[in-house]
mmCIF file of C-alpha atoms in Angstrom:
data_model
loop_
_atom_site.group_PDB
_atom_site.id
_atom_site.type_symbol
_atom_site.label_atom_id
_atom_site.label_comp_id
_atom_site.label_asym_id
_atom_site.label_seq_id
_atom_site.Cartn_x
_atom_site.Cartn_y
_atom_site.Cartn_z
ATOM 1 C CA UNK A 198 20.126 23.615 10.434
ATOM 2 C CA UNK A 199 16.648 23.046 9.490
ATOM 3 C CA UNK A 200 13.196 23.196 11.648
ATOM 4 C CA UNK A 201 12.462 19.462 11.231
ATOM 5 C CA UNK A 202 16.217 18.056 12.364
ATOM 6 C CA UNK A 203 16.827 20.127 15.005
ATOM 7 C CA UNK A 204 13.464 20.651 16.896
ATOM 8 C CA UNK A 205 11.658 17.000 16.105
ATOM 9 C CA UNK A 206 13.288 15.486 19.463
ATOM 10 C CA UNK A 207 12.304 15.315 22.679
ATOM 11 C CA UNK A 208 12.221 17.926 25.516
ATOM 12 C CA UNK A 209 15.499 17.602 26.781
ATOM 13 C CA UNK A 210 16.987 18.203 23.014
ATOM 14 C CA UNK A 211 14.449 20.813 21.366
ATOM 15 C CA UNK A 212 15.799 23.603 19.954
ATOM 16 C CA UNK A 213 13.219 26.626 19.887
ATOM 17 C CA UNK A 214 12.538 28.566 16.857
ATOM 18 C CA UNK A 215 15.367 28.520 13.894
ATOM 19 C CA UNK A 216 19.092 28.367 13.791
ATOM 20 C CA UNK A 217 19.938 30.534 11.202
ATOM 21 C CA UNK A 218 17.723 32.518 8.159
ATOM 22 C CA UNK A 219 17.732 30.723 4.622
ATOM 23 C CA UNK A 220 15.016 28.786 2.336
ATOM 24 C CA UNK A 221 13.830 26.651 4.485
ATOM 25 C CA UNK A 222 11.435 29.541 6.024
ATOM 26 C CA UNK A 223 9.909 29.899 2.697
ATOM 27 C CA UNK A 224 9.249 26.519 1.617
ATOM 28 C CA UNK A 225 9.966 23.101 3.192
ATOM 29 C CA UNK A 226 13.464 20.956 1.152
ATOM 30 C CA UNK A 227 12.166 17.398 0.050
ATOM 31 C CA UNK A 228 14.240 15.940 2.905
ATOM 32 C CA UNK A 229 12.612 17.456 5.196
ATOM 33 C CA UNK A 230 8.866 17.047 3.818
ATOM 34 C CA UNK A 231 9.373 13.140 2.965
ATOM 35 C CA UNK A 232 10.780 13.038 6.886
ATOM 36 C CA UNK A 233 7.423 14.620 8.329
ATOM 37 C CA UNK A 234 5.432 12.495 5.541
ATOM 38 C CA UNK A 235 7.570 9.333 7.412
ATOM 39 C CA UNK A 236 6.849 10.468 10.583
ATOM 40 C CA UNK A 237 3.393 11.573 10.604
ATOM 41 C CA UNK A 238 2.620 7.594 8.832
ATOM 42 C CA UNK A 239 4.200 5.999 11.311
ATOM 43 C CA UNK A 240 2.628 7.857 14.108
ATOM 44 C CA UNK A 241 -0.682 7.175 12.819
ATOM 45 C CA UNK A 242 0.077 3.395 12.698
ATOM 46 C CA UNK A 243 1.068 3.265 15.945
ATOM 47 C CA UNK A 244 -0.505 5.897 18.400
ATOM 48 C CA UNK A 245 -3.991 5.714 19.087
ATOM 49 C CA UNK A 246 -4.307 9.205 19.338
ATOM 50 C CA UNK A 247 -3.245 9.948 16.052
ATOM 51 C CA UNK A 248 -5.217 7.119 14.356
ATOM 52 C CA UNK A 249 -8.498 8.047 16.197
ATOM 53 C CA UNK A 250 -8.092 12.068 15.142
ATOM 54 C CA UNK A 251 -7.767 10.697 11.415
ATOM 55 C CA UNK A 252 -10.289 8.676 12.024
ATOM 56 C CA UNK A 253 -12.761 11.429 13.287
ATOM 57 C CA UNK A 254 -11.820 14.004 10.602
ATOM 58 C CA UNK A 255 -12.873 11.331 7.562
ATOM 59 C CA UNK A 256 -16.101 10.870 9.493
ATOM 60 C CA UNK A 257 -16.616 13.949 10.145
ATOM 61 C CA UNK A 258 -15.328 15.404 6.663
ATOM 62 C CA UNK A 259 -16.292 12.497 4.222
ATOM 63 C CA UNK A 260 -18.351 10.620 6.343
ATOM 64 C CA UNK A 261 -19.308 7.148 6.133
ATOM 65 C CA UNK A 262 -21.233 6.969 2.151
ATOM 66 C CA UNK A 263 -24.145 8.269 1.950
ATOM 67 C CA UNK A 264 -25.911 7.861 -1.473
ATOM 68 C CA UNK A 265 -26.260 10.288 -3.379
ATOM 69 C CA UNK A 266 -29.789 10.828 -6.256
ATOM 70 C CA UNK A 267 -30.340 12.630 -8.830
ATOM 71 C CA UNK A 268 -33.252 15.107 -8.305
ATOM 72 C CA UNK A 269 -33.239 17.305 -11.331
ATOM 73 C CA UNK A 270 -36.950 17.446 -11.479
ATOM 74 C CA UNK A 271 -36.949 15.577 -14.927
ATOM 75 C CA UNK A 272 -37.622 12.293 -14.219
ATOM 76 C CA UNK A 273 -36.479 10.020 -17.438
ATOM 77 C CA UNK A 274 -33.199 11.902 -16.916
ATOM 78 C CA UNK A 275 -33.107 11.259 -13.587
ATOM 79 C CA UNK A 276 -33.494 7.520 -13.814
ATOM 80 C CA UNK A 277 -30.525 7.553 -16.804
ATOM 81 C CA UNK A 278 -28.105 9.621 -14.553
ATOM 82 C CA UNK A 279 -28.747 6.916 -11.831
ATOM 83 C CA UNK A 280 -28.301 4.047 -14.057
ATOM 84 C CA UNK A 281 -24.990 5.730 -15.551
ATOM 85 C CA UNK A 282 -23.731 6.168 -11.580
ATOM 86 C CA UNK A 283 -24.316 2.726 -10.757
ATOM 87 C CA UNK A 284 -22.994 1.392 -13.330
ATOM 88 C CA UNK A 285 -19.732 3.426 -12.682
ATOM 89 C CA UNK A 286 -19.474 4.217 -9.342
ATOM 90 C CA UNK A 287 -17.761 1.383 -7.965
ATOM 91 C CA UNK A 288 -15.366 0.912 -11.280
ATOM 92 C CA UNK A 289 -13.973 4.555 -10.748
ATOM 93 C CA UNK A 290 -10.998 3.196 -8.958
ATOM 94 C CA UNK A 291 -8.716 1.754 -12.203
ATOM 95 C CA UNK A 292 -7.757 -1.115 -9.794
ATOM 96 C CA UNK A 293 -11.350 -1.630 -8.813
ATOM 97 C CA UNK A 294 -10.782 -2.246 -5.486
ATOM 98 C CA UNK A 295 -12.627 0.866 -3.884
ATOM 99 C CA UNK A 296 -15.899 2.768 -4.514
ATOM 100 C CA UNK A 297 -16.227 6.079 -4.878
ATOM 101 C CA UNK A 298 -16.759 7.006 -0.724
ATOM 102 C CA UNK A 299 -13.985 5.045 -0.455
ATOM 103 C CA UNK A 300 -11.877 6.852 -2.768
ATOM 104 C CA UNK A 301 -12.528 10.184 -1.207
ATOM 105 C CA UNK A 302 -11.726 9.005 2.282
ATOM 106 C CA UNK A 303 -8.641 7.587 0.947
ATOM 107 C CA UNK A 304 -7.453 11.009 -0.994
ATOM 108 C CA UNK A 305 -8.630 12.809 2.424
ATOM 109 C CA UNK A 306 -6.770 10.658 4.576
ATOM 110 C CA UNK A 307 -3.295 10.922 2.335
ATOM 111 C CA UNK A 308 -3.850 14.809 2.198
ATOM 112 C CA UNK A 309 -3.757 15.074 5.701
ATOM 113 C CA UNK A 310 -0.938 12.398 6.387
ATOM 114 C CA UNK A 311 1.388 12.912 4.090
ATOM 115 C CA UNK A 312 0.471 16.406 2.849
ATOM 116 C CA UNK A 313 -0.848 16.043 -0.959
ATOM 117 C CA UNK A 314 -2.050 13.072 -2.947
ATOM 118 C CA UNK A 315 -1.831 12.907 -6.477
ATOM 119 C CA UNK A 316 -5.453 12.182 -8.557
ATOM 120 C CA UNK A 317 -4.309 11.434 -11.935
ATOM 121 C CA UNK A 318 -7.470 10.827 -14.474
ATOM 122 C CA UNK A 319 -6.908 8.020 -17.198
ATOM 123 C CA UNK A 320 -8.986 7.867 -20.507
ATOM 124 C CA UNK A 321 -9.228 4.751 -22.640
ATOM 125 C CA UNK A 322 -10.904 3.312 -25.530
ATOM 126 C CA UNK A 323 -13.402 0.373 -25.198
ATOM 127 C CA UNK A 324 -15.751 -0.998 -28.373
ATOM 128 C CA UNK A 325 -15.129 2.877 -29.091
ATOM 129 C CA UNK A 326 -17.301 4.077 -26.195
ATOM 130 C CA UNK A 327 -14.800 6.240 -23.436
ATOM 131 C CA UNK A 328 -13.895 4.487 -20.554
ATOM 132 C CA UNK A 329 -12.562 6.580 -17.804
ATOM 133 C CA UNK A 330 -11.022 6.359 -14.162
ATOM 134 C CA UNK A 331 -8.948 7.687 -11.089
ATOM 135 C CA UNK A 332 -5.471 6.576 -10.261
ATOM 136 C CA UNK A 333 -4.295 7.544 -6.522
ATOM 137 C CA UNK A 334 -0.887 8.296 -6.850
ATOM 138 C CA UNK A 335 0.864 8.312 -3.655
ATOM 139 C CA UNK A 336 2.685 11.311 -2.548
ATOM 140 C CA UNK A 337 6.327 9.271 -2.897
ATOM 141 C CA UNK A 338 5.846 9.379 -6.139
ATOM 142 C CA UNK A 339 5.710 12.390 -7.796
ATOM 143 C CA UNK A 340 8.855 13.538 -8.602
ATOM 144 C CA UNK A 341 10.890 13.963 -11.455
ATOM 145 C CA UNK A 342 14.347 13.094 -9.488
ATOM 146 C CA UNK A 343 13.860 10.998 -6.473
ATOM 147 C CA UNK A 344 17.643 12.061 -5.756
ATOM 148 C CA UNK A 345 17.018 15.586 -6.454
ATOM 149 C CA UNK A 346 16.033 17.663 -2.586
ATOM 150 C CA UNK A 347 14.977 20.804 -4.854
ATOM 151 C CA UNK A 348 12.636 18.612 -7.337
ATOM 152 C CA UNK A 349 9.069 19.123 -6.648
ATOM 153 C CA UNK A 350 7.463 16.854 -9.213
ATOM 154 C CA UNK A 351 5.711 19.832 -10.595
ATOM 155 C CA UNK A 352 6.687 22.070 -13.826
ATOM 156 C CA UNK A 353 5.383 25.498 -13.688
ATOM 157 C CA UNK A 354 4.572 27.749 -16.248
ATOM 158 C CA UNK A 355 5.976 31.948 -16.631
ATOM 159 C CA UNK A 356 2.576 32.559 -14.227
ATOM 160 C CA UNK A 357 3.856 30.025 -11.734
ATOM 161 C CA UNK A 358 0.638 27.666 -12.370
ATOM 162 C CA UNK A 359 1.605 23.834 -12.466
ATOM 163 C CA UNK A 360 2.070 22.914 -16.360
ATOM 164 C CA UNK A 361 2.971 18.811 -15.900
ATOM 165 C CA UNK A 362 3.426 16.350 -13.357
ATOM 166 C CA UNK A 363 5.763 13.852 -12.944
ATOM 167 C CA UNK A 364 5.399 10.419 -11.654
ATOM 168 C CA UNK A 365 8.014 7.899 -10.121
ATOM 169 C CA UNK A 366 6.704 4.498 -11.688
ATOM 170 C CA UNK A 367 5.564 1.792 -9.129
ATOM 171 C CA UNK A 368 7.248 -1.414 -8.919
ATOM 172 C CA UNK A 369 6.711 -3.281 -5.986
ATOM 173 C CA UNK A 370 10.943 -4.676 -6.391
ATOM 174 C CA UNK A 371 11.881 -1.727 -5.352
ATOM 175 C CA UNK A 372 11.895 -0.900 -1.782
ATOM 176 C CA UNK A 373 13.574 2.269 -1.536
ATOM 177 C CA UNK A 374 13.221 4.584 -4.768
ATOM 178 C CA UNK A 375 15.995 6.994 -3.092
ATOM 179 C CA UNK A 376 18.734 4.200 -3.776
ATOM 180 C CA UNK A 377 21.352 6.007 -5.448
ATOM 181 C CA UNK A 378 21.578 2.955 -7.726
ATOM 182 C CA UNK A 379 18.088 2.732 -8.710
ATOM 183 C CA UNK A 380 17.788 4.678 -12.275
ATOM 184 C CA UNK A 381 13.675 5.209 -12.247
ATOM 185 C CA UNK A 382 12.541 7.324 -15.069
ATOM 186 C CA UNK A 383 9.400 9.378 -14.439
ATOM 187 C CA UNK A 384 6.478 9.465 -16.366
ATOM 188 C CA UNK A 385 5.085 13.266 -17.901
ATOM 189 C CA UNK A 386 1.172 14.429 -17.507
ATOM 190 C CA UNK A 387 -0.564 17.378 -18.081
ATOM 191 C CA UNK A 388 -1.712 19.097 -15.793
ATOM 192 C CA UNK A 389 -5.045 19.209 -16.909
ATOM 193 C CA UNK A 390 -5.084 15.412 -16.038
ATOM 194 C CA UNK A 391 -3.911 15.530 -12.922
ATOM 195 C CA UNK A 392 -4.991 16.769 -9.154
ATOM 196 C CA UNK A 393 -3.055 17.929 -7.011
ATOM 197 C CA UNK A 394 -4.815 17.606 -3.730
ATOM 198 C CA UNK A 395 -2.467 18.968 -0.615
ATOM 199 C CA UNK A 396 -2.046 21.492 2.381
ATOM 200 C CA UNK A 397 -1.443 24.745 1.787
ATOM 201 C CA UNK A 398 -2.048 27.516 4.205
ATOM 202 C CA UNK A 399 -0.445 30.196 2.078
ATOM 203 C CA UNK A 400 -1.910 30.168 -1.776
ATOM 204 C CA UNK A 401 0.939 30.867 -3.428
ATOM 205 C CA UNK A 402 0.420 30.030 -7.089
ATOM 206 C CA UNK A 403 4.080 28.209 -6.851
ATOM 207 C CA UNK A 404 4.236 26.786 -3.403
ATOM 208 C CA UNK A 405 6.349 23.721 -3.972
ATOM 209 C CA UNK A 406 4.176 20.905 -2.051
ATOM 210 C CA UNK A 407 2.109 20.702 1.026
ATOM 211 C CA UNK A 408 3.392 19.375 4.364
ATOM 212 C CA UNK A 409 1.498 17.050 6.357
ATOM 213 C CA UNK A 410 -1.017 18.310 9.056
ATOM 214 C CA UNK A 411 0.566 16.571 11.269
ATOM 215 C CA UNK A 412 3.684 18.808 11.366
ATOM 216 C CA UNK A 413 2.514 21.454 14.302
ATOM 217 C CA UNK A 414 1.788 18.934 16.472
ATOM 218 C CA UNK A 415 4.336 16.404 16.562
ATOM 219 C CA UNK A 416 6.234 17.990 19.656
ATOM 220 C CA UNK A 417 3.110 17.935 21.705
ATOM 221 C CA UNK A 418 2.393 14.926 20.908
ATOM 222 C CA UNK A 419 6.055 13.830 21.789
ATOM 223 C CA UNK A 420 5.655 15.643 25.130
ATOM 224 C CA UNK A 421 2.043 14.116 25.680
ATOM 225 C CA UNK A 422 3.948 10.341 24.997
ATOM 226 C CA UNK A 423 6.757 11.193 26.877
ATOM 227 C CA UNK A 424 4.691 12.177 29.969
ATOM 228 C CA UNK A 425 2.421 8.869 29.883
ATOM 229 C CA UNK A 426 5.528 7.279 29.893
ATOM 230 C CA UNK A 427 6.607 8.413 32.984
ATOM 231 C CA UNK A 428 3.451 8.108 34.527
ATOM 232 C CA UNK A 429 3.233 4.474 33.624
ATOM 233 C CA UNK A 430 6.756 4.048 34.908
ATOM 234 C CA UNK A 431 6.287 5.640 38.269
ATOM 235 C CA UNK A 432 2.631 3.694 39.152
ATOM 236 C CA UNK A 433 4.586 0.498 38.539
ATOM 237 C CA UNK A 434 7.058 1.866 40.581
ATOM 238 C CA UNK A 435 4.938 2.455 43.744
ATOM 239 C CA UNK A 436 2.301 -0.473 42.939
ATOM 240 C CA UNK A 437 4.294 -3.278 45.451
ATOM 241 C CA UNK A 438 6.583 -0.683 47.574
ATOM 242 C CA UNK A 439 3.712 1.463 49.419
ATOM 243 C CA UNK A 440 4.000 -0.745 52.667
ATOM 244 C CA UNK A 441 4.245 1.437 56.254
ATOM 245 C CA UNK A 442 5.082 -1.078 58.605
ATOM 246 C CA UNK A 443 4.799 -0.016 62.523
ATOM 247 C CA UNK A 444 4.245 -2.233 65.623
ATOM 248 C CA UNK A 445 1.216 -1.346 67.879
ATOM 249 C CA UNK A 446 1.433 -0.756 71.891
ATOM 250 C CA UNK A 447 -0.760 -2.244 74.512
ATOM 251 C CA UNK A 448 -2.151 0.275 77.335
ATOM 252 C CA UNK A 449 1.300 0.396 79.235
ATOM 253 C CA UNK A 450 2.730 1.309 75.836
ATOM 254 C CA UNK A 451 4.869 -1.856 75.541
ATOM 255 C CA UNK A 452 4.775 -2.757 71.749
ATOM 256 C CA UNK A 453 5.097 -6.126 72.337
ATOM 257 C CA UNK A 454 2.012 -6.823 74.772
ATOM 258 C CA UNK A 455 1.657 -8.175 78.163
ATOM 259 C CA UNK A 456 2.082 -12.282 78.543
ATOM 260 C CA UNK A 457 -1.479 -12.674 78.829
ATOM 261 C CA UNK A 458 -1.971 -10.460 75.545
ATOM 262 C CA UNK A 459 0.916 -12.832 73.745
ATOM 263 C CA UNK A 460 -0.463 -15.611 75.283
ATOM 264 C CA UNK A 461 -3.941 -15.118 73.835
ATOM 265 C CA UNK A 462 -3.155 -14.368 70.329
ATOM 266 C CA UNK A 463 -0.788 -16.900 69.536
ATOM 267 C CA UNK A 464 -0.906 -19.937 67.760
ATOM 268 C CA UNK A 465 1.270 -22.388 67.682
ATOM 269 C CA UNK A 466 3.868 -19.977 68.614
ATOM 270 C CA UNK A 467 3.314 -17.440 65.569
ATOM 271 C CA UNK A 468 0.487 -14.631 65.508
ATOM 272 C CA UNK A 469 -1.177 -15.321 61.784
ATOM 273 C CA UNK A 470 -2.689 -11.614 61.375
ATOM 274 C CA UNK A 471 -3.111 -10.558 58.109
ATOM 275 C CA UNK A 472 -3.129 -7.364 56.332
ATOM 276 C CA UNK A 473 -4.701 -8.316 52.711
ATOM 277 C CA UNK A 474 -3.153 -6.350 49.595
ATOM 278 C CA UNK A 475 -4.328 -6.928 46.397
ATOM 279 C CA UNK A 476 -6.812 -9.599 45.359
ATOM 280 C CA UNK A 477 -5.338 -13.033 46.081
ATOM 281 C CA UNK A 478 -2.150 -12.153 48.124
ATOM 282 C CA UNK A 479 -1.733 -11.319 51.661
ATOM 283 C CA UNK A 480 1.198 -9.954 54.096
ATOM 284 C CA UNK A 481 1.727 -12.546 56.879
ATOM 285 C CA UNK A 482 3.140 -10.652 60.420
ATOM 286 C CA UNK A 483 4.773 -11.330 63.018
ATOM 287 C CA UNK A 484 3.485 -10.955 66.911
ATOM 288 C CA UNK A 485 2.676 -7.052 67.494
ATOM 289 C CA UNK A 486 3.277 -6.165 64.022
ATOM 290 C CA UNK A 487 0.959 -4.125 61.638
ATOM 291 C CA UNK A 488 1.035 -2.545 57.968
ATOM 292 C CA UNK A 489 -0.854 0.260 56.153
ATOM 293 C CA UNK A 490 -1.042 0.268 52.621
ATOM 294 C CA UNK A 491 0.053 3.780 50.961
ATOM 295 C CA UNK A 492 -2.099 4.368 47.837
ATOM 296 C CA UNK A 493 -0.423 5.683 44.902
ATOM 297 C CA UNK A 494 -1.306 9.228 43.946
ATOM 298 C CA UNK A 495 -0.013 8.278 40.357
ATOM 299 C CA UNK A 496 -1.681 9.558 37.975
ATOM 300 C CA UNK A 497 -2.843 12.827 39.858
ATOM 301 C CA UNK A 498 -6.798 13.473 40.132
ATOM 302 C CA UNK A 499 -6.460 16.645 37.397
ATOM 303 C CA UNK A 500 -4.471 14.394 34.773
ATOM 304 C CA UNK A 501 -7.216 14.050 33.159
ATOM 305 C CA UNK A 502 -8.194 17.643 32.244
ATOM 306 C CA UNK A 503 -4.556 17.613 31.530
ATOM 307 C CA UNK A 504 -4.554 15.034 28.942
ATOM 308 C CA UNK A 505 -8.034 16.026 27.141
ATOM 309 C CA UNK A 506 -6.311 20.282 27.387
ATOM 310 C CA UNK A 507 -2.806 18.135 25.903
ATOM 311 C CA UNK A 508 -4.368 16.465 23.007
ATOM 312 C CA UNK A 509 -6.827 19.130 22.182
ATOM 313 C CA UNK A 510 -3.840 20.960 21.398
ATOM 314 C CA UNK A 511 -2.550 18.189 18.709
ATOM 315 C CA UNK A 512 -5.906 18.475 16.734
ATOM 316 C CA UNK A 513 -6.104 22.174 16.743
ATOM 317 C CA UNK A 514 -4.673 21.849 13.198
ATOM 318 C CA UNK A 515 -7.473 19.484 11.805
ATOM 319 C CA UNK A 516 -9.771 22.034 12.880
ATOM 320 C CA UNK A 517 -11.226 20.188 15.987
ATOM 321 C CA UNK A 518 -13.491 21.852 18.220
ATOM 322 C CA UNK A 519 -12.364 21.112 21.652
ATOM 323 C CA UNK A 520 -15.178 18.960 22.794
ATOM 324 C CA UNK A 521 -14.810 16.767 19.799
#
């Protein structure tokens, strides 16, 4: 009895619109969330479509790294502010395995995925100079309760802004942190050290967590599968069964000739005419005999404006003009 179970399926099985009133309309449960986060990951791993509009909006949001200078119009401080950046540009990530245009394609990318990405900013000590960096923390992880459907991760103060965050340790042993016998306890930060980058249309001070952008268009892009499906299926279909066979007359209208025709056109007893079908094979007949080849009108000529008008409609929320 909730939007995602009941109208994620295919055409035949879609419910339309919602079963019956409740929370649900007002904020997504953390069932349902973590199974558009699941399905909106695995559709960008394996459709092309998806991968290439995620693909597209870094590029076009993010782009590809362009450098970035100082021009303050104070030279000496110019030229310290670029030394400063180079020197910590690249060690922003705490793993140090991605530069800063990486970073920000990778928080882009898990915003619009999963729905939010957690930026948590760690301080440290070093030969008492301040060392600082970014930790991405997947969207998985923050949560107080990975059991709990009604924990958000979040702790909100009496003016519903976010207090403290919590954050599901990572350990690579564990597979599945919803295991009712795994006992993970989170770990508390303020919120003035952590980001909260997601989707959210609405602005409520206290909406819960965002929801991937991927959630209005799974169903067309279920239909859109489903249809190139079929159409695969039904030009593999008619690719070796569009033969018209039909034996030709002679002037008297006898389909199998005169004597003197037969006579003239055979070889060794058998008439070797050929009718050729696709590259290396060919249809041997018989005496009189003849074949046309019936082309497949699979796909149709206007699939194409069909397709482009189909997946148009699955970027319209990433903000895609309709030419891109």
């Amino acid at each position: 009895k909730n939007y995602l179970n009941e109208n994620l399926k295919n055409t035949r099985k879609r419910k339309l619109g919602w079963t019956e009133p409740g929370k649900p309309e007002r904020d997504l449960t953390n069932r349902d969330r973590r199974a558009a986060m699941a399905m909106a990951r695995q559709k960008v791993e394996e459709s092309p479509i998806a991968a290439a509009i995620i693909n597209a909006r870094l590029d076009n949001i993010v782009g590809s790294g362009f450098r970035l200078m100082m021009r303050s119009g104070n030279i000496d401080w110019d030229n310290q502010v670029e030394e400063w950046w180079h020197l910590a540009k690249d060690r922003l990530d705490i793993r140090g395995v991605r530069p800063w245009q990486e970073l920000l394609r990778c928080w882009q990318a898990r915003h619009d995925i999963d729905g939010d990405v957690g930026i948590l900013m760690v301080a440290d000590m070093f030969d008492n100079v301040p060392q600082s960096w970014v930790q991405t923390i997947e969207s998985d992880r923050i949560a107080k309760d990975a059991l709990d459907l009604a924990d958000t991760g979040i702790e909100f103060d009496q003016y519903g802004m976010p207090k403290s965050f919590y954050v599901l340790p990572y350990d690579p042993n564990i597979k599945n942190p919803n295991d009712s016998q795994v006992n993970i306890k989170p770990v508390k930060y303020k919120a003035e050290n952590f980001i909260l980058y997601m989707n959210d249309l609405t602005y409520r001070a206290n909406r819960a967590r965002g929801v991937t952008a991927f959630l209005q268009a799974f169903n067309i892009l279920k239909d859109h599968e489903e249809i190139l499906d079929a159409i695969v299926q039904k030009v593999k279909n008619e690719a070796f069964i569009g033969l018209k066979f039909f034996m030709e007359g002679n002037e008297d209208g006898n389909v199998f000739g005169s004597q003197a025709q037969r006579d003239a056109t055979m070889e060794n007893g058998v008439d070797y005419s050929k009718v050729k079908l696709v590259p290396g094979m060919n249809l041997v007949l018989g005496e009189g005999e003849n074949v046309d080849v019936l082309e497949s009108k699979s796909p149709h000529s206007e699939f194409d404006a069909f397709e482009k008008k189909l997946i148009s409609r699955i970027s319209i929320p990433f903000g895609f003009s309709y030419e891109l």
